[in-house]
């Protein structure tokens, strides 16, 4: 039998918020950014993402500016507060149960997100998922875990078609390709259509209107994990 892999988008799929946008809002509440100017730009970038027109490089520079200036220790401490106050309270039992269902079935679990690794690594850990494909951040000293982030993206960003590339790279690193595995992918967003079309079992999860229409047309499963969007 082929190995089974469960791929999960994160924002509005496993959690009913956009973690990147929410982290930006959180940095204003703790006084790291000007609330008016930051919210205006943050909301504009979020609107671009929903429209499928986001310039990911510009957004990552903007979204990581505060943590670049604050440094590693202070940034991680603030993220711990963000997890306690913002993220953990909104993780639902339904989402945890979905992940656990695949874990109990022996599936490999992978979160695939267009949000950067700084914001999302602790969230993946909260779900007990070790494999995270996120936007990787360049560091100012070469080497794993060395230096601090520069604001630039390292490698291929895991957004839109880039998610297909990054999952293919992840498979190749394990000596696998798409035909060797049975893949399920859960996402809410039409931005992930390329990856939906690449997997064995696409599941439109809390889907936006455009993805819902595509899912209904193509007979894909539709899953509602949340009673309402936050």
Short mmCIF file of C-alpha atoms in Angstrom, two decimals:
data_model
loop_
_atom_site.label_atom_id
_atom_site.label_comp_id
_atom_site.label_asym_id
_atom_site.label_seq_id
_atom_site.Cartn_x
_atom_site.Cartn_y
_atom_site.Cartn_z
CA UNK A 1 0.00 0.00 0.00
CA UNK A 2 1.11 3.54 -0.70
CA UNK A 3 2.12 5.69 2.27
CA UNK A 4 -0.62 8.12 3.26
CA UNK A 5 0.08 11.77 3.89
CA UNK A 6 -2.35 14.28 5.38
CA UNK A 7 -1.57 17.86 4.36
CA UNK A 8 -3.24 20.71 6.22
CA UNK A 9 -3.39 24.38 5.44
CA UNK A 10 -3.38 26.34 8.70
CA UNK A 11 -5.16 29.71 8.67
CA UNK A 12 -8.96 29.43 8.46
CA UNK A 13 -8.49 25.69 7.97
CA UNK A 14 -7.17 24.26 11.24
CA UNK A 15 -7.55 27.53 13.12
CA UNK A 16 -10.41 30.00 12.57
CA UNK A 17 -8.09 33.03 12.33
CA UNK A 18 -5.32 34.21 10.05
CA UNK A 19 -2.26 33.74 12.26
CA UNK A 20 -0.06 36.15 10.28
CA UNK A 21 -2.62 38.95 10.34
CA UNK A 22 -3.43 38.26 14.00
CA UNK A 23 0.25 38.33 14.94
CA UNK A 24 0.52 41.74 13.30
CA UNK A 25 -2.46 43.00 15.28
CA UNK A 26 -0.92 41.55 18.44
CA UNK A 27 2.32 43.47 17.90
CA UNK A 28 0.35 46.71 17.95
CA UNK A 29 -1.35 45.76 21.21
CA UNK A 30 2.02 45.31 22.91
CA UNK A 31 3.31 48.61 21.54
CA UNK A 32 5.74 47.38 18.91
CA UNK A 33 4.10 49.14 15.96
CA UNK A 34 2.02 52.24 15.32
CA UNK A 35 -1.54 50.94 15.50
CA UNK A 36 -3.06 53.14 12.79
CA UNK A 37 -0.32 52.89 10.18
CA UNK A 38 0.30 49.20 10.81
CA UNK A 39 -3.36 48.21 10.68
CA UNK A 40 -3.87 50.10 7.43
CA UNK A 41 -0.97 48.29 5.74
CA UNK A 42 -1.69 44.93 7.38
CA UNK A 43 -5.32 45.01 6.25
CA UNK A 44 -4.26 45.97 2.72
CA UNK A 45 -1.89 43.04 2.49
CA UNK A 46 -4.58 40.71 3.88
CA UNK A 47 -7.04 41.94 1.25
CA UNK A 48 -4.42 41.25 -1.43
CA UNK A 49 -4.00 37.71 -0.09
CA UNK A 50 -7.73 37.05 -0.20
CA UNK A 51 -7.80 38.40 -3.76
CA UNK A 52 -4.85 36.25 -4.80
CA UNK A 53 -2.64 39.26 -5.61
CA UNK A 54 -0.29 39.33 -2.61
CA UNK A 55 3.35 40.29 -3.22
CA UNK A 56 4.78 37.76 -0.78
CA UNK A 57 8.29 39.25 -0.63
CA UNK A 58 7.02 42.72 0.24
CA UNK A 59 4.60 41.29 2.75
CA UNK A 60 7.24 39.22 4.56
CA UNK A 61 9.52 42.26 4.84
CA UNK A 62 6.64 44.20 6.34
CA UNK A 63 5.40 41.40 8.61
CA UNK A 64 8.83 40.62 10.08
CA UNK A 65 9.99 44.21 10.59
CA UNK A 66 9.02 44.34 14.26
CA UNK A 67 10.68 41.07 15.21
CA UNK A 68 13.82 41.99 13.26
CA UNK A 69 14.11 45.16 15.33
CA UNK A 70 13.22 43.54 18.66
CA UNK A 71 15.62 40.63 18.35
CA UNK A 72 15.28 36.91 18.88
CA UNK A 73 14.80 36.60 22.64
CA UNK A 74 12.16 39.33 22.95
CA UNK A 75 10.36 38.12 19.84
CA UNK A 76 10.06 34.54 21.03
CA UNK A 77 8.85 35.71 24.44
CA UNK A 78 6.16 37.82 22.78
CA UNK A 79 5.14 34.90 20.59
CA UNK A 80 4.64 32.78 23.69
CA UNK A 81 2.21 35.42 24.95
CA UNK A 82 0.54 35.47 21.52
CA UNK A 83 0.05 31.70 21.68
CA UNK A 84 -1.49 31.86 25.17
CA UNK A 85 -3.77 34.82 24.55
CA UNK A 86 -4.72 34.55 20.87
CA UNK A 87 -4.04 31.16 19.30
CA UNK A 88 -4.62 28.44 21.89
CA UNK A 89 -8.06 29.76 22.93
CA UNK A 90 -9.38 29.41 19.34
CA UNK A 91 -8.08 25.92 18.54
CA UNK A 92 -11.22 23.80 18.45
CA UNK A 93 -11.77 20.21 19.47
CA UNK A 94 -13.01 19.52 15.93
CA UNK A 95 -9.69 20.61 14.45
CA UNK A 96 -7.69 18.61 16.97
CA UNK A 97 -9.89 15.58 16.30
CA UNK A 98 -9.32 15.84 12.54
CA UNK A 99 -5.55 15.82 13.00
CA UNK A 100 -5.78 13.00 15.52
CA UNK A 101 -7.93 10.94 13.17
CA UNK A 102 -5.13 10.96 10.61
CA UNK A 103 -2.51 10.35 13.27
CA UNK A 104 -4.35 7.27 14.52
CA UNK A 105 -4.62 6.02 10.93
CA UNK A 106 -0.84 6.12 10.69
CA UNK A 107 -0.75 8.96 8.16
CA UNK A 108 2.21 11.32 7.97
CA UNK A 109 1.06 14.77 9.11
CA UNK A 110 2.26 17.95 7.42
CA UNK A 111 1.09 21.55 7.83
CA UNK A 112 1.56 23.53 4.61
CA UNK A 113 1.09 27.26 5.07
CA UNK A 114 1.84 30.54 3.34
CA UNK A 115 2.55 32.11 6.73
CA UNK A 116 6.17 32.35 7.82
CA UNK A 117 7.91 29.80 10.03
CA UNK A 118 8.39 32.17 12.98
CA UNK A 119 4.65 32.63 13.41
CA UNK A 120 3.59 29.08 12.59
CA UNK A 121 6.15 26.71 14.12
CA UNK A 122 4.69 26.99 17.65
CA UNK A 123 1.16 26.53 16.25
CA UNK A 124 2.16 23.33 14.45
CA UNK A 125 3.71 22.14 17.72
CA UNK A 126 0.41 22.86 19.51
CA UNK A 127 -1.25 20.40 17.13
CA UNK A 128 1.53 17.87 17.67
CA UNK A 129 2.59 18.14 14.01
CA UNK A 130 6.35 17.93 13.53
CA UNK A 131 6.44 18.48 9.77
CA UNK A 132 5.90 22.11 8.82
CA UNK A 133 6.19 23.56 5.32
CA UNK A 134 6.04 27.33 5.82
CA UNK A 135 7.64 30.40 4.33
CA UNK A 136 11.27 30.05 5.38
CA UNK A 137 13.10 33.16 6.56
CA UNK A 138 16.65 34.01 5.61
CA UNK A 139 19.05 34.57 8.50
CA UNK A 140 21.98 36.96 8.62
CA UNK A 141 24.42 34.18 9.59
CA UNK A 142 24.43 31.03 7.41
CA UNK A 143 23.50 27.74 9.02
CA UNK A 144 20.52 26.21 10.72
CA UNK A 145 19.33 28.28 13.65
CA UNK A 146 22.20 30.76 13.34
CA UNK A 147 21.86 34.53 13.37
CA UNK A 148 18.55 36.36 13.18
CA UNK A 149 16.11 36.95 10.37
CA UNK A 150 16.80 39.50 7.64
CA UNK A 151 13.24 39.99 6.38
CA UNK A 152 13.94 38.14 3.16
CA UNK A 153 12.51 34.80 2.09
CA UNK A 154 14.72 31.74 1.87
CA UNK A 155 14.02 29.46 -1.08
CA UNK A 156 10.60 29.00 -2.65
CA UNK A 157 7.76 30.59 -0.64
CA UNK A 158 4.99 28.13 0.20
CA UNK A 159 2.15 30.12 -1.32
CA UNK A 160 -0.09 29.40 -4.29
CA UNK A 161 1.83 27.27 -6.83
CA UNK A 162 4.82 27.37 -4.48
CA UNK A 163 3.00 25.00 -2.15
CA UNK A 164 3.09 22.32 -4.86
CA UNK A 165 6.82 22.90 -5.33
CA UNK A 166 7.57 22.77 -1.63
CA UNK A 167 5.54 19.60 -1.05
CA UNK A 168 7.30 17.99 -4.03
CA UNK A 169 10.65 18.97 -2.49
CA UNK A 170 9.54 17.52 0.84
CA UNK A 171 8.59 14.25 -0.87
CA UNK A 172 11.84 14.13 -2.84
CA UNK A 173 13.85 14.55 0.36
CA UNK A 174 12.28 11.26 1.45
CA UNK A 175 12.89 9.52 -1.86
CA UNK A 176 9.25 9.87 -2.92
CA UNK A 177 7.21 11.54 -5.62
CA UNK A 178 3.50 12.22 -6.06
CA UNK A 179 2.80 8.81 -7.61
CA UNK A 180 4.35 6.99 -4.65
CA UNK A 181 1.94 8.35 -2.04
CA UNK A 182 -1.74 8.85 -1.30
CA UNK A 183 -2.30 12.46 -0.28
CA UNK A 184 -5.17 14.29 1.38
CA UNK A 185 -5.14 18.07 1.54
CA UNK A 186 -7.41 20.28 3.62
CA UNK A 187 -7.69 23.99 2.82
CA UNK A 188 -10.15 26.87 2.92
CA UNK A 189 -8.65 28.98 0.15
CA UNK A 190 -8.87 29.24 -3.61
CA UNK A 191 -5.22 30.32 -3.43
CA UNK A 192 -4.42 26.64 -2.81
CA UNK A 193 -6.17 25.37 -5.93
CA UNK A 194 -2.90 24.16 -7.49
CA UNK A 195 -2.16 21.90 -4.54
CA UNK A 196 -5.78 20.75 -4.39
CA UNK A 197 -5.42 19.63 -8.01
CA UNK A 198 -2.18 17.79 -7.24
CA UNK A 199 -3.33 15.55 -4.38
CA UNK A 200 -5.30 12.32 -4.31
CA UNK A 201 -8.08 13.57 -2.05
CA UNK A 202 -8.75 17.33 -1.95
CA UNK A 203 -11.02 18.51 0.87
CA UNK A 204 -12.42 22.04 0.80
CA UNK A 205 -12.44 22.91 4.48
CA UNK A 206 -14.42 25.94 5.69
CA UNK A 207 -14.05 27.03 2.06
CA UNK A 208 -14.21 30.56 0.74
CA UNK A 209 -16.91 31.21 -1.84
CA UNK A 210 -14.70 30.60 -4.86
CA UNK A 211 -13.25 27.35 -3.54
CA UNK A 212 -16.70 26.16 -2.52
CA UNK A 213 -17.95 26.70 -6.07
CA UNK A 214 -15.02 24.75 -7.52
CA UNK A 215 -15.44 21.95 -4.98
CA UNK A 216 -19.14 21.59 -5.77
CA UNK A 217 -18.46 21.59 -9.52
CA UNK A 218 -15.75 18.93 -9.25
CA UNK A 219 -17.38 16.79 -6.57
CA UNK A 220 -14.71 17.38 -3.94
CA UNK A 221 -15.51 16.82 -0.30
CA UNK A 222 -16.55 19.89 1.67
CA UNK A 223 -15.85 19.93 5.41
CA UNK A 224 -17.12 22.54 7.84
CA UNK A 225 -14.87 22.48 10.92
CA UNK A 226 -16.16 25.70 12.44
CA UNK A 227 -19.68 26.88 13.09
CA UNK A 228 -18.61 30.42 12.26
CA UNK A 229 -15.50 32.28 11.13
CA UNK A 230 -13.72 34.45 13.65
#
